[in-house]
mmCIF file of C-alpha atoms and ligand atoms in Angstrom:
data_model
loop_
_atom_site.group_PDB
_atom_site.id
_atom_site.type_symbol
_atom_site.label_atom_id
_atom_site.label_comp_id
_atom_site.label_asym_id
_atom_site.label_seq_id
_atom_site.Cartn_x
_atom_site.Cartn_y
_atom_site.Cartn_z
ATOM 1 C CA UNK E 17 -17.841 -10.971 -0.275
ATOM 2 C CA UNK E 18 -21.115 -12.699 -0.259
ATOM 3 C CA UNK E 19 -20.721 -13.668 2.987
ATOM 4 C CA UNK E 20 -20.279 -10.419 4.541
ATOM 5 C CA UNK E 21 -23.496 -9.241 2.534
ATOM 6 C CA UNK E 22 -24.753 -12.372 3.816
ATOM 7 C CA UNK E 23 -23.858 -11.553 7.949
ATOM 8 C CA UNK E 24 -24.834 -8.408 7.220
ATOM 9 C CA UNK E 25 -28.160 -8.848 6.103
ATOM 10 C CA UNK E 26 -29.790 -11.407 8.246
ATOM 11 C CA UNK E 27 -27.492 -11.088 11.373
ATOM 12 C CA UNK E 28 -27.109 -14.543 11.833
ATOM 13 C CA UNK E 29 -23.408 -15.024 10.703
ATOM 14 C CA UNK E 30 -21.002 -13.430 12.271
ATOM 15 C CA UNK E 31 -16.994 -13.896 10.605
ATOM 16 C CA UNK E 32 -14.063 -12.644 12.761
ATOM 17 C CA UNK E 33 -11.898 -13.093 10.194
ATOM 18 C CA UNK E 34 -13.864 -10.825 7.568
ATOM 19 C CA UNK E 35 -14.123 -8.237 10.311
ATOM 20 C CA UNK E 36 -10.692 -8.326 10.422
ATOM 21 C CA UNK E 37 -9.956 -7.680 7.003
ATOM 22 C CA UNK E 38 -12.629 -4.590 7.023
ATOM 23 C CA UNK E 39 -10.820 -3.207 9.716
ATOM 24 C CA UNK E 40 -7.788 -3.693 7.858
ATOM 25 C CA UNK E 41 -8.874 -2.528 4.323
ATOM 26 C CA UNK E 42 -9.754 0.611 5.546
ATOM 27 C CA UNK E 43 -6.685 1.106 7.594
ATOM 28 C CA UNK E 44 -4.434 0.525 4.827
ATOM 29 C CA UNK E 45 -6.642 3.515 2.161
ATOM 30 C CA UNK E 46 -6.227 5.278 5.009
ATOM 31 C CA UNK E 47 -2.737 5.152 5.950
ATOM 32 C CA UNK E 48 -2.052 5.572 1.967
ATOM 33 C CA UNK E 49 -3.309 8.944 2.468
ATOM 34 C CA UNK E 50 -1.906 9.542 6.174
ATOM 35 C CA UNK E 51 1.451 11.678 5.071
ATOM 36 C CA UNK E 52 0.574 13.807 2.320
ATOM 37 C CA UNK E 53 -2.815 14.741 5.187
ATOM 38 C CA UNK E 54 -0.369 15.315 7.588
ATOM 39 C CA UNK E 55 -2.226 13.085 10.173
ATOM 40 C CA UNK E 56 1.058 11.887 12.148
ATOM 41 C CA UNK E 57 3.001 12.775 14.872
ATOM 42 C CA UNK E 58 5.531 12.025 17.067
ATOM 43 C CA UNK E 59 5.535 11.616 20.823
ATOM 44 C CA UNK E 60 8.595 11.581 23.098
ATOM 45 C CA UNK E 61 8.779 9.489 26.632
ATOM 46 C CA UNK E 62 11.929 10.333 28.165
ATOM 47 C CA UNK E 63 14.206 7.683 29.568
ATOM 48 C CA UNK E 64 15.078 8.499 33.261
ATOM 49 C CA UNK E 65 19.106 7.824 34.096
ATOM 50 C CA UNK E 66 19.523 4.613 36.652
ATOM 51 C CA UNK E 67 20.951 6.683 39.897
ATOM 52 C CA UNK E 68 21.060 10.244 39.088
ATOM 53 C CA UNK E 69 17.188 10.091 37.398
ATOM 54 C CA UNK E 70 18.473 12.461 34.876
ATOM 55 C CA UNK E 71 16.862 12.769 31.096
ATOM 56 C CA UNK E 72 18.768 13.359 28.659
ATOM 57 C CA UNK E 73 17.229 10.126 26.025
ATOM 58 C CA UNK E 74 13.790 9.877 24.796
ATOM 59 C CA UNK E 75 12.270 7.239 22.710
ATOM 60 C CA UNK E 76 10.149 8.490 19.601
ATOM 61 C CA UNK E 77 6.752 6.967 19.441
ATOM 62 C CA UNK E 78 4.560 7.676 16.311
ATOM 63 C CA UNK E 79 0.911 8.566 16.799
ATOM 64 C CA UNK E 80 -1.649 8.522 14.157
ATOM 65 C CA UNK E 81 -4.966 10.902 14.058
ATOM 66 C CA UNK E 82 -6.452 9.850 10.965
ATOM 67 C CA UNK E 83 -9.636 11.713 10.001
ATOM 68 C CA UNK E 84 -11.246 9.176 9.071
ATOM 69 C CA UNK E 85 -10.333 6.824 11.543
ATOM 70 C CA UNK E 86 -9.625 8.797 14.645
ATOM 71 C CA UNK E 87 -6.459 7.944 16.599
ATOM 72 C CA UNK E 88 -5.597 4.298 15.840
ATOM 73 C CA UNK E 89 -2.679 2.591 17.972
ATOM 74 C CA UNK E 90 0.790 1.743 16.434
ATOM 75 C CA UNK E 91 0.382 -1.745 17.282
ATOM 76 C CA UNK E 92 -2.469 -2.139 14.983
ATOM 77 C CA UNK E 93 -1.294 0.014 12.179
ATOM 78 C CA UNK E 94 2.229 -0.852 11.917
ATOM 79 C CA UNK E 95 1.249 -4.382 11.197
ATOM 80 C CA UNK E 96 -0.570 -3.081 8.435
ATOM 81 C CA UNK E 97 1.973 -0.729 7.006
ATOM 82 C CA UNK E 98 4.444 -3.436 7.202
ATOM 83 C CA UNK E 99 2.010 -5.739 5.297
ATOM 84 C CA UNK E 100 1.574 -3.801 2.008
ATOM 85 C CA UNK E 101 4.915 -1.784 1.608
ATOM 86 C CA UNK E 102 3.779 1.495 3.444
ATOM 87 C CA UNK E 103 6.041 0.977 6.066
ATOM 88 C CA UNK E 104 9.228 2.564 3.840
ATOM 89 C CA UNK E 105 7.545 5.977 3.854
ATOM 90 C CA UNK E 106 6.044 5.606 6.975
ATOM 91 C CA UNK E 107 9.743 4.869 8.559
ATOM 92 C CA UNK E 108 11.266 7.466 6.555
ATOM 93 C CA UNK E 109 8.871 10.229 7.549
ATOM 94 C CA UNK E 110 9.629 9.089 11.420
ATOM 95 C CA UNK E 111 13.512 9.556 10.713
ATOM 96 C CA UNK E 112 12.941 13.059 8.841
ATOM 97 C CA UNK E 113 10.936 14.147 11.480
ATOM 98 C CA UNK E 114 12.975 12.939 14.592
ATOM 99 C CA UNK E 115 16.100 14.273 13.283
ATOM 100 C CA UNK E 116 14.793 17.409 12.443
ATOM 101 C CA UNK E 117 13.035 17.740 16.172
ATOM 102 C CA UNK E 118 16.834 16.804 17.560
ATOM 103 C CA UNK E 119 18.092 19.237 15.263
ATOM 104 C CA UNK E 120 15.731 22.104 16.847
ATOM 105 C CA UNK E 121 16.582 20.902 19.918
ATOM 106 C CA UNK E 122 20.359 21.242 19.462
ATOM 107 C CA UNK E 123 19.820 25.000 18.590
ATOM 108 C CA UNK E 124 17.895 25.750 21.653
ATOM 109 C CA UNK E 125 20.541 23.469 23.740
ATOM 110 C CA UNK E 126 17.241 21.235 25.118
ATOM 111 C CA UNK E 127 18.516 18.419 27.170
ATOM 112 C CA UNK E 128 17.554 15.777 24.979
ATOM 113 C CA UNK E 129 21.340 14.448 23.454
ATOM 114 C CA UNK E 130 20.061 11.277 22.308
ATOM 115 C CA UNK E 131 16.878 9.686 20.704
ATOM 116 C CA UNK E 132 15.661 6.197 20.166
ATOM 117 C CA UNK E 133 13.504 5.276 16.907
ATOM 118 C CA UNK E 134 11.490 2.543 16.431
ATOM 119 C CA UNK E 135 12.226 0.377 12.808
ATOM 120 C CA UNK E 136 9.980 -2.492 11.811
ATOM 121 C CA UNK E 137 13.007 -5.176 10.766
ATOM 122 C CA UNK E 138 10.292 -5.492 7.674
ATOM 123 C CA UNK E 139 11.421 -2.513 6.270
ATOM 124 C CA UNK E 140 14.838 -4.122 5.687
ATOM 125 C CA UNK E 141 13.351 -6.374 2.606
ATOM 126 C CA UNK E 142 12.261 -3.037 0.865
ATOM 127 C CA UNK E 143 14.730 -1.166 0.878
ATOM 128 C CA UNK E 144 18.373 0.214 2.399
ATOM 129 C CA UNK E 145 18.103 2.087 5.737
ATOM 130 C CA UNK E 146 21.187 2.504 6.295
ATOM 131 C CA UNK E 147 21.597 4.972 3.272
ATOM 132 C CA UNK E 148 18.396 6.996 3.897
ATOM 133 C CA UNK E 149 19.702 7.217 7.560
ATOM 134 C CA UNK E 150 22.750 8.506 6.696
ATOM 135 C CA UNK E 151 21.322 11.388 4.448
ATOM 136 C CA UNK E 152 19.035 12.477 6.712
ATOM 137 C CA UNK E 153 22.159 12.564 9.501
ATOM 138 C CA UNK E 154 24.042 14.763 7.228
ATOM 139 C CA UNK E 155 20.978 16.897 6.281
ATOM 140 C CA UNK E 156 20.522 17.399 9.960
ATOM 141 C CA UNK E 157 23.577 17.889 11.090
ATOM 142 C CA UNK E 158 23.480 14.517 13.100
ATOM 143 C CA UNK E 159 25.902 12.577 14.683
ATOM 144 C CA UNK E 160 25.016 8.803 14.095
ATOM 145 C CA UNK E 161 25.753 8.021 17.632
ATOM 146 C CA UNK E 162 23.075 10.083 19.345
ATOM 147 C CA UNK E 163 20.743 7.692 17.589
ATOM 148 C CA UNK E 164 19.862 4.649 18.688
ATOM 149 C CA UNK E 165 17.403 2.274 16.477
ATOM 150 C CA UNK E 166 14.816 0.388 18.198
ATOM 151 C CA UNK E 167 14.185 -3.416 16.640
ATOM 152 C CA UNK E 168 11.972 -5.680 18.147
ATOM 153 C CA UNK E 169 13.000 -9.113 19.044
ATOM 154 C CA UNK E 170 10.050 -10.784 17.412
ATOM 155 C CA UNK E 171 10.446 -8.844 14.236
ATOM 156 C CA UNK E 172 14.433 -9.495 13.663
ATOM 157 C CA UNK E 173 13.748 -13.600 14.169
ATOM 158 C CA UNK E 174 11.694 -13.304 10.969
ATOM 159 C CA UNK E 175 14.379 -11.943 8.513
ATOM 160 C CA UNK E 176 17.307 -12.928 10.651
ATOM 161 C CA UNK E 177 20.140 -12.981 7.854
ATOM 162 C CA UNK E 178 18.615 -9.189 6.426
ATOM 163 C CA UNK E 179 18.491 -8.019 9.986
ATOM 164 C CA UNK E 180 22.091 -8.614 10.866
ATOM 165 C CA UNK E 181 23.395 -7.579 7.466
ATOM 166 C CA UNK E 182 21.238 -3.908 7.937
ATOM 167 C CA UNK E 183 22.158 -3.673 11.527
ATOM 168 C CA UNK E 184 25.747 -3.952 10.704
ATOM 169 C CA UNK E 185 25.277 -1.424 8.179
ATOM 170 C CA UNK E 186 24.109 0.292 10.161
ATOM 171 C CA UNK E 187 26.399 0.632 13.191
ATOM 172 C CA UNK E 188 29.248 1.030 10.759
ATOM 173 C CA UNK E 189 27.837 4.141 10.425
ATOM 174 C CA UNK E 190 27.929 5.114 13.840
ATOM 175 C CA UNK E 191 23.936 4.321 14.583
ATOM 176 C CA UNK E 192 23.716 1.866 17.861
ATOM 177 C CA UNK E 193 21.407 -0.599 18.121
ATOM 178 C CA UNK E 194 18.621 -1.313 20.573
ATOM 179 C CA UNK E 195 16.574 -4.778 20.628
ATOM 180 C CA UNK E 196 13.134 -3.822 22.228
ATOM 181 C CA UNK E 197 10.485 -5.988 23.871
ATOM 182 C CA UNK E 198 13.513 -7.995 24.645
ATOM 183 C CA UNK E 199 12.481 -11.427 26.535
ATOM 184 C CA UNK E 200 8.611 -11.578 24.540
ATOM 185 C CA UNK E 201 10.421 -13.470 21.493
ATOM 186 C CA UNK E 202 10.189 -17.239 20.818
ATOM 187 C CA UNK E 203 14.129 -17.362 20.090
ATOM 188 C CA UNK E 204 17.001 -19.293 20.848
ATOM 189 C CA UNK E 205 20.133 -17.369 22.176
ATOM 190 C CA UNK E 206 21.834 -18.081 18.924
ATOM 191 C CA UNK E 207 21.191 -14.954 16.920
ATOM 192 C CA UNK E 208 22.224 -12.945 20.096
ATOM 193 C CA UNK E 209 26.201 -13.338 18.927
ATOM 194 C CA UNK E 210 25.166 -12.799 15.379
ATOM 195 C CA UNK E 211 24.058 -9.107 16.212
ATOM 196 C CA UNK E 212 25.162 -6.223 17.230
ATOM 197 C CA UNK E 213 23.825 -4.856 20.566
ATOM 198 C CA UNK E 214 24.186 -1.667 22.170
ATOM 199 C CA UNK E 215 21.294 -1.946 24.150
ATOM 200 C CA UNK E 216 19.004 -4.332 25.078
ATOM 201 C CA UNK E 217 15.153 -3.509 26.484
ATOM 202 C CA UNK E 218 13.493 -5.208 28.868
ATOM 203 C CA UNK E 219 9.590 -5.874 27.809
ATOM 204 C CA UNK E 220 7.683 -4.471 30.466
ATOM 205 C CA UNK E 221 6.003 -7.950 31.490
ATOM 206 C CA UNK E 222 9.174 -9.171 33.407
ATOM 207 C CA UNK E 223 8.933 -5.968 35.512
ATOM 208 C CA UNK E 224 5.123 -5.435 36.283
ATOM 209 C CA UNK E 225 4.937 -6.080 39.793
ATOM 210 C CA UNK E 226 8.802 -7.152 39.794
ATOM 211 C CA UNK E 227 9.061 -6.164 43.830
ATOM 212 C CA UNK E 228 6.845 -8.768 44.970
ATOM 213 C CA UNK E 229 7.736 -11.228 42.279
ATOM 214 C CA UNK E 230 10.984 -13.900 42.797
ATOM 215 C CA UNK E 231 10.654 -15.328 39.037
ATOM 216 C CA UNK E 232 10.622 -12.162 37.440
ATOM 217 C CA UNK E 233 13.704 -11.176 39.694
ATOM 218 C CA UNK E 234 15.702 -13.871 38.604
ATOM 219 C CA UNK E 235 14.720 -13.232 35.059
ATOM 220 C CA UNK E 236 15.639 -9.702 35.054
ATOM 221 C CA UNK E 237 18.568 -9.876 36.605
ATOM 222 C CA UNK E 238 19.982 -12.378 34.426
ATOM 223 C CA UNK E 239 19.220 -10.523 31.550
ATOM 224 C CA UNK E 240 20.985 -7.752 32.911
ATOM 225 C CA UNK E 241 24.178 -10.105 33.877
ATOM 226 C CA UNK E 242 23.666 -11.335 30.125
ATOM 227 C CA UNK E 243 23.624 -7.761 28.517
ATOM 228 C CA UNK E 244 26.825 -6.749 30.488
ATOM 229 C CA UNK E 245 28.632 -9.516 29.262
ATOM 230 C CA UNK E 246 27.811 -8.603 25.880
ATOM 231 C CA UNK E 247 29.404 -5.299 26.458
ATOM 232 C CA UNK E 248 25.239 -3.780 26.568
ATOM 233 C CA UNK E 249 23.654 -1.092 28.025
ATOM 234 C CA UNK E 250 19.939 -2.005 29.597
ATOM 235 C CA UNK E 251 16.718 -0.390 29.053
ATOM 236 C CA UNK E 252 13.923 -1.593 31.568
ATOM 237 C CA UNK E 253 10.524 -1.011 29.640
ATOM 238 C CA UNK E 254 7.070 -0.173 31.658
ATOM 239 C CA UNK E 255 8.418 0.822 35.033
ATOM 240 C CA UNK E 256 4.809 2.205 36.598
ATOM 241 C CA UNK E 257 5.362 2.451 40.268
ATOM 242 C CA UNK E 258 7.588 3.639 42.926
ATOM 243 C CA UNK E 259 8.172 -0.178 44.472
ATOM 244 C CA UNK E 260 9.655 -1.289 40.801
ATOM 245 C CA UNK E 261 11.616 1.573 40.788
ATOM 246 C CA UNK E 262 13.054 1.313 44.080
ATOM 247 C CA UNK E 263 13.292 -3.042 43.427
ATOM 248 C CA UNK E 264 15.582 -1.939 39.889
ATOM 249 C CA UNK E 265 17.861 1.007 41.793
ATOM 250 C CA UNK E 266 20.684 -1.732 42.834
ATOM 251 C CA UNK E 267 19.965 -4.273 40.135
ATOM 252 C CA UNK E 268 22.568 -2.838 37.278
ATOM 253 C CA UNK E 269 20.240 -1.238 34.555
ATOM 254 C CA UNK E 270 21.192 1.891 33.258
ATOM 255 C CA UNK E 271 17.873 3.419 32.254
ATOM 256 C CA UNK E 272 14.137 3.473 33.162
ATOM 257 C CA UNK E 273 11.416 4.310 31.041
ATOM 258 C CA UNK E 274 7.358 3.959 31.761
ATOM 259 C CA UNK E 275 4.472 5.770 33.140
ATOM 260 C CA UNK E 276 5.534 5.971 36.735
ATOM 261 C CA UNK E 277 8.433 8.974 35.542
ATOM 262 C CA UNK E 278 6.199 9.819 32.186
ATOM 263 C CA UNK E 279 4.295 8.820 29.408
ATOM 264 C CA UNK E 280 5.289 9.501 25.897
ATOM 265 C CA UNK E 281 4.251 13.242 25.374
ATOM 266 C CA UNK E 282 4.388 16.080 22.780
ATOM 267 C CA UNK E 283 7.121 18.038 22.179
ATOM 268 C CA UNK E 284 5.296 20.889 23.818
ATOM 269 C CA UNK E 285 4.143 19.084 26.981
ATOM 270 C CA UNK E 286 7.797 17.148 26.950
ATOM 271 C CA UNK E 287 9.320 21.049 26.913
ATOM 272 C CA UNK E 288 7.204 21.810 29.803
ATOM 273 C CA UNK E 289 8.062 19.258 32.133
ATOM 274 C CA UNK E 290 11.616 18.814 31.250
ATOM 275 C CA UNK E 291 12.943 22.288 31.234
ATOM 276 C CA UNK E 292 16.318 23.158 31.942
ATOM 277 C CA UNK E 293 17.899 20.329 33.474
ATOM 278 C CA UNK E 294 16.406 17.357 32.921
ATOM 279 C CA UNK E 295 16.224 16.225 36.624
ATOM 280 C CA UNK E 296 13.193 14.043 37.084
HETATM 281 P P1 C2E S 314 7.653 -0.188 21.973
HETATM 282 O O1 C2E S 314 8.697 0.304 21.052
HETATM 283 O O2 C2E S 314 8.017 -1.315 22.862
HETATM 284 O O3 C2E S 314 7.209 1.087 22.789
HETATM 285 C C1 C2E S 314 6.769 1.056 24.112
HETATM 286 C C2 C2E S 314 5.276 1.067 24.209
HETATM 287 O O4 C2E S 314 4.893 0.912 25.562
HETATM 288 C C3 C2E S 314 4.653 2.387 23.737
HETATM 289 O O5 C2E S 314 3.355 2.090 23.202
HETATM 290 C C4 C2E S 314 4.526 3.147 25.064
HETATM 291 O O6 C2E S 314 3.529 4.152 25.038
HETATM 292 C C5 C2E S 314 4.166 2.034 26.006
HETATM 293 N N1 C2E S 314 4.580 2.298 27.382
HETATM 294 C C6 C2E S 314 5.612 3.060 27.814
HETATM 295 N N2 C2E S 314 5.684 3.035 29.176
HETATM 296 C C7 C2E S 314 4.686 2.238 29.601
HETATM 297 C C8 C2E S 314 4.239 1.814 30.910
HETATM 298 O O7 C2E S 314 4.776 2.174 31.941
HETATM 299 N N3 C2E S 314 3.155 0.975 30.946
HETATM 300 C C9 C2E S 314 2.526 0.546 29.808
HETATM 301 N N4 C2E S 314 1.480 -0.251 29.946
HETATM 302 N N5 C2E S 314 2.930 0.925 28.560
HETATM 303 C C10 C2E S 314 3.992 1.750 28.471
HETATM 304 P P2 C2E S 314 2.883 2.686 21.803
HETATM 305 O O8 C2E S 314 3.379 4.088 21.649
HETATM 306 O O9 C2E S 314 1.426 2.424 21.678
HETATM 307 O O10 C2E S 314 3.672 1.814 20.739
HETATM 308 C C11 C2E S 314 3.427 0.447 20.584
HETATM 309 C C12 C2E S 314 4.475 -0.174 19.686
HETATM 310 O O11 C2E S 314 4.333 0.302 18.340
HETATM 311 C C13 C2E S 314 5.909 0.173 20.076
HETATM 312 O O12 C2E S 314 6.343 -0.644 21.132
HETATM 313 C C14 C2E S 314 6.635 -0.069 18.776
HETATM 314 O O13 C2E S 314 6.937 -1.447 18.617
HETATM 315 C C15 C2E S 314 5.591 0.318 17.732
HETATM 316 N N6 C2E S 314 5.909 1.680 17.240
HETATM 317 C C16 C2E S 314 5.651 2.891 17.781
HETATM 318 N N7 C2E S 314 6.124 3.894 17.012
HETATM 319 C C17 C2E S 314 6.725 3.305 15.943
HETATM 320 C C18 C2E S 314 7.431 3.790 14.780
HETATM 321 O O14 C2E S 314 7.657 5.001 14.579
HETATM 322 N N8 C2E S 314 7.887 2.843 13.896
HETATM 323 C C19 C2E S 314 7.696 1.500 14.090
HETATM 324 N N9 C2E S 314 8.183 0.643 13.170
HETATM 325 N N10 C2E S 314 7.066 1.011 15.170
HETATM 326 C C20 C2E S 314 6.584 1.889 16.091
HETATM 327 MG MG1 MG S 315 10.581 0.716 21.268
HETATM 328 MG MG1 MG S 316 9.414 -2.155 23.867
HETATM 329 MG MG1 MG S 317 6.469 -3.097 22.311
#
């Protein structure tokens, strides 16, 4: 404390670290208050079809306005959450919301049949997904299989044993199971035949500039060979121009998601674009 008075006062000492902790402190008595204020949304970017470029997938993304803060990223405030507990109501507002958008969807026959949702593998030491999940299906009217739950690679190599128990859970119940940002984690192969994978996403630095790159080629489509043979769909993350797009047509994926089809968007602006049929 003294030392931030201290840097403060005289300008001489600057202290990332304490900066950091600011930043975070006020994040966190923010995000306490986020729900109840009714600062979050959700965001949709659809996920194109390999071949026929249909939509009929999105992936939820959750977007924060605080008041107080002004829009602040999921990648810094999901840390954050995850730290100090928050990240239970945080997740279970996401679910309640997503189903309940499907839901509204389903009686105005939108094209949208499935939706991916992001879950911080953090959230498995709190508490039990799998039975808030399945209450919220029911409530909804939801069939389990039209959701698929989004787990980072990263996040399920630091609670390995909880993450496989909850993902089995989990799929028991009909959910599938996506690992995201696949490719970015320091892991061995091991856990791959502890888990169960429905899909598996490709992060978006193997694809960047994928046409004109031989390494990232190889990479890619070994990951693909890799997610066939463990009976997986694949997800390519960050597709932004037409030369990736036309380098990934042959190469086995079945879906496409970045900027070059859309970024996420509202459910208004989403409704816009992707009326009736869901052709890109
Ligand atoms: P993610 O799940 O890997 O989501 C993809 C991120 O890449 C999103 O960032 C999306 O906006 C961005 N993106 C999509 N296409 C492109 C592209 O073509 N180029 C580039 N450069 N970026 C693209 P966003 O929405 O900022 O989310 C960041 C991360 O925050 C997500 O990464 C996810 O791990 C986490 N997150 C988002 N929403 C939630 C949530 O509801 N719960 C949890 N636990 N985590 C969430
Ligand atoms: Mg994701
Ligand atoms: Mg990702
Ligand atoms: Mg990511």
């Amino acid at each position: 404390h003294f030392a931030k008075e201290k840097g403060r006062n005289n300008g001489q000492v600057y202290d990332p670290a304490i900066h950091y902790n600011e930043r975070e402190h006020q994040i966190l008595l923010e995000l306490k208050q986020a729900i109840k204020r009714e600062e979050f949304t959700l965001y949709f970017q659809p996920l194109v079809t390999e071949g026929t470029f249909e939509v009929n997938k999105a992936e939820t993304l959750l977007r924060w306005n605080s008041e107080q803060l002004g829009h602040v990223s999921p990648a810094e405030f999901i840390p954050v959450a995850e730290k100090y507990g928050l990240i239970v109501d945080i997740t279970e507002w996401v679910i309640c919301s997503a189903f309940q958008q499907l839901n509204e969807w389903d009686k105005a026959h939108y094209i949208i049949q499935s939706l991916s949702i992001n879950i911080s593998s953090v959230h498995f030491q709190y508490g039990d997904v799998s039975h808030m999940m399945e209450k919220l299906a029911t409530q909804f009217d939801i069939d389990p299989t039209r959701i698929e739950i989004e787990i980072t690679e990263t996040s399920v190599m630091k609670n390995i044993d909880e993450a496989v128990q909850a993902l089995h859970k989990l799929r028991a119940l009909g959910f599938r199971v996506a690992l995201d940002d696949f490719g970015t984690g320091l892991s061995s192969l091991n856990y791959l035949q502890q888990l169960p994978i429905d899909n598996l996403k490709i992060d978006r630095s193997f694809v960047q500039h994928i046409d004109q790159d031989n390494k990232k080629q190889v990479i890619v489509e070994t990951i693909i060979r890799l997610a066939q043979h463990l009976g997986a769909e694949v997800t390519v993350e960050g597709v932004e121009t037409k030369q990736e797009v036309d380098f990934l047509q042959a190469s086995g994926c079945n879906y496409l998601q970045g900027y070059y089809f859309s970024k996420p968007l509202p459910v208004k602006e989403l409704m816009d674009r992707y009326q009736a049929k869901g052709l890109v």
